[in-house]
Coordinates of C-alpha atoms in Angstrom, one line a residue:
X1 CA -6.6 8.6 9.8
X2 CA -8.0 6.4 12.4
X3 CA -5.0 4.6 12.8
X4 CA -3.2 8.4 13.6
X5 CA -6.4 8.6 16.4
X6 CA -5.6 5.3 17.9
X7 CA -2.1 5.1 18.2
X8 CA 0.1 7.6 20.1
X9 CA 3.3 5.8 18.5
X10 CA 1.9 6.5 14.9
X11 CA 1.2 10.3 15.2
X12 CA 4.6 10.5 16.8
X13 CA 6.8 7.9 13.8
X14 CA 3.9 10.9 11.4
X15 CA 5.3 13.7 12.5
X16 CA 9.1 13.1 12.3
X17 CA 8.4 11.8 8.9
X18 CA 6.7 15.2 8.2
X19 CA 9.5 17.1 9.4
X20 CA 11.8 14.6 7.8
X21 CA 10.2 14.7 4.7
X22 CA 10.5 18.7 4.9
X23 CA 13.6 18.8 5.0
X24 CA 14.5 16.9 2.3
X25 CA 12.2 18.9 0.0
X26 CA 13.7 22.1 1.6
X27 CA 17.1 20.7 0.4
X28 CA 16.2 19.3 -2.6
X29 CA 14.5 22.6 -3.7
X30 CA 17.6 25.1 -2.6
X31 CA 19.4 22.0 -4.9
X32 CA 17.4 22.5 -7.7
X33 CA 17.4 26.6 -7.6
X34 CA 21.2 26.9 -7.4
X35 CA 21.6 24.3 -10.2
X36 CA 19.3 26.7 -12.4
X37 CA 21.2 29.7 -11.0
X38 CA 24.4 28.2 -12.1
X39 CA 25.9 30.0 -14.8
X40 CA 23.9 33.4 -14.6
X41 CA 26.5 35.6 -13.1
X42 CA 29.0 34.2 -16.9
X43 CA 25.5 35.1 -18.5
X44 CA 25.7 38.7 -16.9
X45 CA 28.9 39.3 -17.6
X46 CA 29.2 38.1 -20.9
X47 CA 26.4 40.4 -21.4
X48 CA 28.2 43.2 -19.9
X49 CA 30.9 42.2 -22.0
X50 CA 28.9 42.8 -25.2
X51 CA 28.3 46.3 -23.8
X52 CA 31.8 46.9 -23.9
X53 CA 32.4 44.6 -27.2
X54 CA 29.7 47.6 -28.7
X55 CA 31.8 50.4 -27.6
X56 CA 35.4 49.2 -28.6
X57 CA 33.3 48.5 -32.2
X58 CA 32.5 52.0 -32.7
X59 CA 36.0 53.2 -31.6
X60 CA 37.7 51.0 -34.0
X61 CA 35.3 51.8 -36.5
X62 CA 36.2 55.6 -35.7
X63 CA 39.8 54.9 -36.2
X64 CA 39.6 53.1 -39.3
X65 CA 37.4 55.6 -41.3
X66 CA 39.9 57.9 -39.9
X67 CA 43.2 56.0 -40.9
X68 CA 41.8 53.4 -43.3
X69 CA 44.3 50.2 -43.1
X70 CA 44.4 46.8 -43.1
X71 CA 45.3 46.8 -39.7
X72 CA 42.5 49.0 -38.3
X73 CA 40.2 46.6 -40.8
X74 CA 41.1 43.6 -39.5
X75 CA 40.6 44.8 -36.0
X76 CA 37.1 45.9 -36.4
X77 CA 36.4 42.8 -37.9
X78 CA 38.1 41.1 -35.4
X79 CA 35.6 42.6 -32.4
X80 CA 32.6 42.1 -35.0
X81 CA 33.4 38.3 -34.7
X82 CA 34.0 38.4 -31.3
X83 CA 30.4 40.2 -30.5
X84 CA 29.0 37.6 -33.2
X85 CA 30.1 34.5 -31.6
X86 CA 29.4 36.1 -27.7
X87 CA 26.0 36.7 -28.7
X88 CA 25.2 33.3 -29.1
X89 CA 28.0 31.9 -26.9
X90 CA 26.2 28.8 -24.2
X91 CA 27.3 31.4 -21.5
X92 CA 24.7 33.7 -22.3
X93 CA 22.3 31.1 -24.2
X94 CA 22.2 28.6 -21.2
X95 CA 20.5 31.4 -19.2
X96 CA 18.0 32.0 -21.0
X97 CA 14.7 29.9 -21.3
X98 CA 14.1 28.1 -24.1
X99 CA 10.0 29.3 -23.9
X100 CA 9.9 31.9 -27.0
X101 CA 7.4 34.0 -25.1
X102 CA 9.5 34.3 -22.0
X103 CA 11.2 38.1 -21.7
X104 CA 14.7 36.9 -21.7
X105 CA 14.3 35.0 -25.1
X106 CA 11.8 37.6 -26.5
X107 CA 15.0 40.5 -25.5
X108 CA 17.9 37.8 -26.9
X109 CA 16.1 37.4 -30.1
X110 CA 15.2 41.0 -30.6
X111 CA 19.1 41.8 -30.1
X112 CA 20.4 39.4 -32.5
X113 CA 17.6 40.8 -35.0
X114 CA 19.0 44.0 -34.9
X115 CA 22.7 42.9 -34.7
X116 CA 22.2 40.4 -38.1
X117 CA 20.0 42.5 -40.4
X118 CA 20.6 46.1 -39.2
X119 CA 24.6 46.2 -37.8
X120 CA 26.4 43.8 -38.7
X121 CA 25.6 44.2 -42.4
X122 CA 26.2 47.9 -42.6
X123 CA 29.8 47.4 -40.6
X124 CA 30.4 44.9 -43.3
X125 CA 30.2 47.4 -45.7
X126 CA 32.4 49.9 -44.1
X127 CA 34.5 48.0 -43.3
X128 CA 35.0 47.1 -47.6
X129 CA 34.6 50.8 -48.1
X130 CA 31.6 51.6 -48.7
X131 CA 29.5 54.9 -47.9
X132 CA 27.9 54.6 -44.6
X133 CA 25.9 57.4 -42.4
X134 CA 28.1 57.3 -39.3
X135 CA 25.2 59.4 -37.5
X136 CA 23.0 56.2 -38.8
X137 CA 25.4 53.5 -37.8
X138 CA 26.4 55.0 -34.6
X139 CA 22.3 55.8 -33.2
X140 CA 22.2 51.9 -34.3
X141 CA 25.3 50.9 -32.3
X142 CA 23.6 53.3 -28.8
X143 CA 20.3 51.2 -29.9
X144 CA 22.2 48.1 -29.5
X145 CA 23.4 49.4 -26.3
X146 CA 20.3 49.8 -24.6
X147 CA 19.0 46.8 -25.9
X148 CA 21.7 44.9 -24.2
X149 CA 21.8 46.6 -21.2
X150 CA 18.0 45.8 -20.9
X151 CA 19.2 41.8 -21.4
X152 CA 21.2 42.4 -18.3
X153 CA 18.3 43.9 -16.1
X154 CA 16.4 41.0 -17.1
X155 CA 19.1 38.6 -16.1
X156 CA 19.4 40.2 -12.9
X157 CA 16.2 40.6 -12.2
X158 CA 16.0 36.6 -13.2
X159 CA 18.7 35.8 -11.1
X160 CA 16.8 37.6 -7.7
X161 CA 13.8 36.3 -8.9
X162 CA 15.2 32.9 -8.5
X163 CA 17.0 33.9 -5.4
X164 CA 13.4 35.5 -3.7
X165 CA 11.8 32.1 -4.3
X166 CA 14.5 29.8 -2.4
X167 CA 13.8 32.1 0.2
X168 CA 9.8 32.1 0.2
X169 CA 10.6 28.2 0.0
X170 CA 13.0 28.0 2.6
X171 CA 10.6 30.7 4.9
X172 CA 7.4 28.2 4.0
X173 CA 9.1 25.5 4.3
X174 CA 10.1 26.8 8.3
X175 CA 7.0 27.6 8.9
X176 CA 5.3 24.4 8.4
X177 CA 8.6 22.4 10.0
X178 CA 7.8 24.7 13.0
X179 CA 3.9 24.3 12.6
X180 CA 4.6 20.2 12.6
X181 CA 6.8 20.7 15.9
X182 CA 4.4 22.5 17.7
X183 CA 2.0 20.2 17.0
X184 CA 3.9 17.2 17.7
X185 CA 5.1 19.5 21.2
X186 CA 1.3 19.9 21.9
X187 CA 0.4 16.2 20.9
X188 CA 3.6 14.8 23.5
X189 CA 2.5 17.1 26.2
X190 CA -1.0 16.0 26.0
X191 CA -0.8 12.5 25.3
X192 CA 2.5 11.2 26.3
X193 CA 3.7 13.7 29.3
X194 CA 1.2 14.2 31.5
X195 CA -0.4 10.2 31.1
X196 CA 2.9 8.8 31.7
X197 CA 2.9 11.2 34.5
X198 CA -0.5 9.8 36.0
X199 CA 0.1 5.9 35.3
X200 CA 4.0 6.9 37.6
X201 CA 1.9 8.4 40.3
X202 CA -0.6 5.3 39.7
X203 CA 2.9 3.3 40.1
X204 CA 3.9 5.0 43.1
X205 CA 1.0 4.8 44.9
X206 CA 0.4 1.0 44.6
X207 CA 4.1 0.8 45.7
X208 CA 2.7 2.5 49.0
X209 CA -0.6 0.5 49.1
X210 CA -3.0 2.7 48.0
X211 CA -5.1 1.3 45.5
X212 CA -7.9 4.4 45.4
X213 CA -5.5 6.6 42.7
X214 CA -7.1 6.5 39.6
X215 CA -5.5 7.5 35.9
X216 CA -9.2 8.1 34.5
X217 CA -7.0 8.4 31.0
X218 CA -9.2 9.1 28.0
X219 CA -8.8 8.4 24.3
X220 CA -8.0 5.4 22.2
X221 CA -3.8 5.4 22.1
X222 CA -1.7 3.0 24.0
X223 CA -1.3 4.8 27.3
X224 CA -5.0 5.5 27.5
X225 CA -5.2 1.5 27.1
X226 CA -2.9 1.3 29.8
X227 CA -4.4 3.6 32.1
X228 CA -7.8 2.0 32.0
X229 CA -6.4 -1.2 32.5
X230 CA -4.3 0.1 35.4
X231 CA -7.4 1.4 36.8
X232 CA -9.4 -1.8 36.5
X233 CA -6.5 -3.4 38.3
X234 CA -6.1 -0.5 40.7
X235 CA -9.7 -1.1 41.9
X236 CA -9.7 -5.1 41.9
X237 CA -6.4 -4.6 44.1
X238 CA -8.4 -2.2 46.0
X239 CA -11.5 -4.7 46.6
X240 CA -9.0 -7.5 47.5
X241 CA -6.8 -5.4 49.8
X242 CA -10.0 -4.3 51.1
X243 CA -11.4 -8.3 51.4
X244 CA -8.0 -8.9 53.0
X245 CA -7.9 -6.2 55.9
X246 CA -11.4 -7.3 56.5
X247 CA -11.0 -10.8 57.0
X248 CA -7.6 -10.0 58.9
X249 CA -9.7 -7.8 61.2
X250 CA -11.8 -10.4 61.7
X251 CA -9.6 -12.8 62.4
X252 CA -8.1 -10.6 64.5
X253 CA -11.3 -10.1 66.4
X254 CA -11.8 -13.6 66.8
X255 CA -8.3 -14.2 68.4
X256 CA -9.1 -11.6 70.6
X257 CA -12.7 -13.4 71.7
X258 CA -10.8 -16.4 71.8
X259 CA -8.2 -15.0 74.3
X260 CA -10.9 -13.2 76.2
X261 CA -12.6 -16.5 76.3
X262 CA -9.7 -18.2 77.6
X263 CA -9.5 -16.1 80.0
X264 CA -12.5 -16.6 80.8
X265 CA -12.8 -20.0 81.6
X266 CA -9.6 -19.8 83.4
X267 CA -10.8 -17.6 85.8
X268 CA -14.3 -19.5 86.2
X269 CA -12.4 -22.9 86.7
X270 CA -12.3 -22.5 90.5
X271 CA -15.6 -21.5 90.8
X272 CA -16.9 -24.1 88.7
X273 CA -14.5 -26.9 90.7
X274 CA -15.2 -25.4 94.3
X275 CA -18.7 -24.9 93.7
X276 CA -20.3 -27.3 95.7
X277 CA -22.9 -29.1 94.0
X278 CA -24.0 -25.8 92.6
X279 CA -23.4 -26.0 88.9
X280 CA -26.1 -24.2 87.8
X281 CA -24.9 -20.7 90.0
X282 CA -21.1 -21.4 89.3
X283 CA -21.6 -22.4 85.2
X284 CA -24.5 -20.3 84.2
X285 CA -22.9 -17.2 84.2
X286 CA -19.6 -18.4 82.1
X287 CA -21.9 -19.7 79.8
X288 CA -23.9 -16.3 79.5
X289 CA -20.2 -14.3 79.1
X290 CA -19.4 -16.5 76.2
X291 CA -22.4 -16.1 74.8
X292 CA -21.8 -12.5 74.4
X293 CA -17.9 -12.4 73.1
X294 CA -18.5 -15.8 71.2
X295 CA -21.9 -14.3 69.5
X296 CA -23.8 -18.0 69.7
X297 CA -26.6 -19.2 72.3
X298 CA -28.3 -20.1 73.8
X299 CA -26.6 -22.9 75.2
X300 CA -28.1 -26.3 77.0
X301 CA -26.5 -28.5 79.2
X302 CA -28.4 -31.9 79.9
X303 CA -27.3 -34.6 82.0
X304 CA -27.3 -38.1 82.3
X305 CA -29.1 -39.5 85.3
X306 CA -26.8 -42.0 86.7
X307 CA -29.5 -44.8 87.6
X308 CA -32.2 -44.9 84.6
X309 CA -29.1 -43.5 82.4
X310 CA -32.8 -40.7 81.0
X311 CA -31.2 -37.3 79.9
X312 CA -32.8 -34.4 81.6
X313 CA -31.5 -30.9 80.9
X314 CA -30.2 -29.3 84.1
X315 CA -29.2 -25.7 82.9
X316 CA -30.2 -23.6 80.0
X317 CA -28.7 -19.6 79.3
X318 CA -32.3 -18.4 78.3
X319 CA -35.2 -20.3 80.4
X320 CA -38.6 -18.8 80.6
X321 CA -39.3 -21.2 83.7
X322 CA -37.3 -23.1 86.2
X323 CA -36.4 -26.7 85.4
X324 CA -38.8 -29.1 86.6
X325 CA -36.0 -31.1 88.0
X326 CA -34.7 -28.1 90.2
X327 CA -35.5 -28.0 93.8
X328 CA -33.6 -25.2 94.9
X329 CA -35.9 -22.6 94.3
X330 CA -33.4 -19.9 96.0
X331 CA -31.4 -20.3 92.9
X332 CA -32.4 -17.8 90.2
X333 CA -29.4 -18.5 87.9
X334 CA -31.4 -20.0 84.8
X335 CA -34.1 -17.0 85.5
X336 CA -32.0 -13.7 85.6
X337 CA -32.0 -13.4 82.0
X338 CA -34.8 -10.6 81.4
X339 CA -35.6 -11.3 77.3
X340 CA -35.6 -15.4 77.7
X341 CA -35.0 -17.3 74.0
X342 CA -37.1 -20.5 72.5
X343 CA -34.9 -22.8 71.3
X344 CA -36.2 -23.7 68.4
X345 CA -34.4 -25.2 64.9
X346 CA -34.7 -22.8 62.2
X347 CA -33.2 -21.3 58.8
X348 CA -31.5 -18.8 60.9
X349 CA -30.0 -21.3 63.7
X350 CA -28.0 -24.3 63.6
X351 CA -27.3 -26.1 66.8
X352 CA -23.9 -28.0 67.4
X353 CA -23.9 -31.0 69.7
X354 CA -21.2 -32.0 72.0
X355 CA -20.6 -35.2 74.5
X356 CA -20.5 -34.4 77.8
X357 CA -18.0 -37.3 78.7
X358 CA -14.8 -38.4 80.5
X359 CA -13.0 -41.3 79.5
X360 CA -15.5 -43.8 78.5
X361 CA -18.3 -42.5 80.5
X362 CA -21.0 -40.9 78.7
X363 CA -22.3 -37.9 81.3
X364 CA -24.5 -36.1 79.2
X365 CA -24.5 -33.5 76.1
X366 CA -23.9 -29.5 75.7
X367 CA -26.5 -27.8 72.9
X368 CA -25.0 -24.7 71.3
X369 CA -26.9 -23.1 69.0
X370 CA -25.0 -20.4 66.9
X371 CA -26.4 -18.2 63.9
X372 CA -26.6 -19.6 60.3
X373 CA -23.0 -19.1 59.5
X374 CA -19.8 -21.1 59.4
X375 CA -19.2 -21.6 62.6
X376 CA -15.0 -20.9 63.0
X377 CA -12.5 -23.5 64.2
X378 CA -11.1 -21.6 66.8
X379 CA -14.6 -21.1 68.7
X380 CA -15.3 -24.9 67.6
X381 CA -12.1 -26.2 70.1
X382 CA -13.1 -23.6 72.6
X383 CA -16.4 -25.2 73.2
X384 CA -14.6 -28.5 73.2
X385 CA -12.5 -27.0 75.6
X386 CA -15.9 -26.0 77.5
X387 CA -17.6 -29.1 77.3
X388 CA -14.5 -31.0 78.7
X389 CA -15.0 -28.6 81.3
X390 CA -18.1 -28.9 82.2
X391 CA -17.7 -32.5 81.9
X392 CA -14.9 -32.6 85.0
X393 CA -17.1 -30.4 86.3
X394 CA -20.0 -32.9 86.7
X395 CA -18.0 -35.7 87.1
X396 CA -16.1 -33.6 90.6
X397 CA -19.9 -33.0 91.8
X398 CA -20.8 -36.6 91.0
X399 CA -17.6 -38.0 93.0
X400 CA -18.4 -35.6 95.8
X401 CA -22.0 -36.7 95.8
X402 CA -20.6 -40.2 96.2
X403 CA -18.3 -39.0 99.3
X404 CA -21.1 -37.6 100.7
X405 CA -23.2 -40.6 100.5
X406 CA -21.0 -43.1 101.8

């Protein structure tokens, strides 16, 4: 039974050996009837023959005591013979049950009673000449009569008898075959139709990339094992999709930072070469742009001096003060930020590090500090690309210091 609950396949491989199995009683049984009602309609008429083998009797009996003779002697005894050995003929006996109390046998026996101890003895005896009540012998003979058309009532009403039950079995048996296919009908739709209709939808829309279709099958049969596990496989391909357009946005983002960024420094390249000797004015506010698209900061530059080779920082994105070292207190450009930042290592921060340098010479470093996250490698070789600018930068200003000197 719990195998039946489990398995759609078993119920199904069930019901067409139910309906199989129906069938082959249904045939065996209408088998079985006819071979039982083989040989009734000899039985009837070899009981309507004794009818008749009664009446040609008492005609030739008639004729004889009319015209005694060996001729009309030998022909009663002739049909008293013949009714003899039909009465107990396998046509007629073969018909009958062999249970004593059955109506058949009870009507057969009661016939051949009355044939062997009333009739046949007193036809005997006329027939050797002997004084015999013809009233008496004939009332005997109509007796017989009845008595044998009520054997062929019975037969008939054995042979429909028979006949009504192959039909209540052939009507039951339909019923049930039709009760099975319903069933089975109801148990396909159910359980077989409409999941296999939900997992090919499920199907479908994976084809089209949407993983949010769910089956939400129920039961314990093989396509309600199938449509969990689609739907298990539905959502993991959902959350991975979903993983996968995120980090492809993302990326996409960061290409589009990167390119802003680019573009960026481009466009500040001539104001950070033609600036004079004002880096801070020309740099500072690059550095505060890519800030914002990059999401890091703040950033400090510091510098090399060139006699005592002491670092001193000369610009920084978010300053509370001005630089000690600054003398050009017209410029505000470290100062127009209005919420300044500490710069301070933390859990929170990490701060990358990169030489300030061209060629050989060491000019100075740039401090980034960034969020605690992996820093990505496409910002990392933009602020290489930013500290190599900054580090021409410097190393123009320097040279044009020189000029200037000299």
């Amino acid at each position: 039974m719990k195998l039946l609950q489990r398995s759609l396949v078993a119920r199904i491989i069930a019901s067409l050996l139910a309906i199989s199995s129906m069938v082959v009683i249904s045939i065996v049984v209408t088998i079985v009837v006819a071979g039982s009602s083989r040989g009734d309609a000899a039985a009837i008429n070899m009981a309507g023959s004794l009818r008749m083998n009664t009446y040609q009797i008492v005609a030739s009996l008639q004729r004889y005591q009319q015209q005694p003779g060996a001729e009309n002697r030998r022909q009663v005894q002739a049909l008293t013979d013949h009714f003899d050995s039909r009465l107990t003929s396998l046509e007629l006996t073969n018909a009958i049950p062999d249970d004593a109390s059955h109506a058949l046998q009870e009507q057969h026996q009661l016939i051949i009673q009355r044939w062997e101890q009333e009739l046949s003895p007193r036809l005997k005896a006329a027939i050797v000449g002997e004084s015999v009540s013809n009233v008496a012998l004939n009332q005997r003979l109509d007796g017989l009569v009845a008595d044998i058309e009520t054997l062929v009532t019975l037969l008939e009403q054995n042979t429909e008898a028979k006949i009504r039950l192959l039909s209540v079995l052939q009507l039951l048996f339909l019923g049930l075959t039709i009760a099975v296919v319903v069933i089975a009908l109801f148990d396909i739709r159910h359980n077989l139709t409409r999941p296999l209709h939900q997992l090919v939808v499920l199907a479908r829309e994976a084809a089209q990339r949407n993983f949010q279709y769910r089956t939400h099958l129920k039961g314990s049969d093989e396509l309600a094992l199938l449509g969990r596990t689609f739907d298990g496989m539905s959502e993991e391909l959902a959350a991975s999709y979903a993983a996968l357009e995120e980090k492809v946005s993302r990326k996409e983002q960061e290409l589009e930072r990167s390119n802003q960024a680019m573009q960026l420094m481009h466009d500040a390249s001539r104001t950070l070469y033609g600036g004079g000797n004002d880096l801070c004015s020309s740099a500072a506010p690059m550095l505060r742009q890519l800030e914002t698209l990059l999401e890091l900061g703040p950033i400090r530059l510091s510098l090399n001096d060139p006699f005592d080779h002491r670092e001193m920082p000369v610009l920084e994105t978010h300053s509370r003060t001005r630089p000690v070292y600054c003398r050009d207190q017209e410029c505000h450009a470290c100062l127009i930020d209005p919420q300044p930042l500490e710069i301070m290592a933390s859990d929170q921060v990490q701060c990358l590090l990169l030489p300030i340098s061209v060629g050989d010479a060491m000019l100075g470093t740039l401090e980034i500090w960034y969020p605690q996250k992996q820093l990505a490698d496409s910002t990392r070789r933009l602020l290489t690309v930013l500290a190599d600018q900054l580090a021409t930068a410097v190393y123009l200003q320097r040279r044009i210091e020189e000029q200037q000197q000299v």
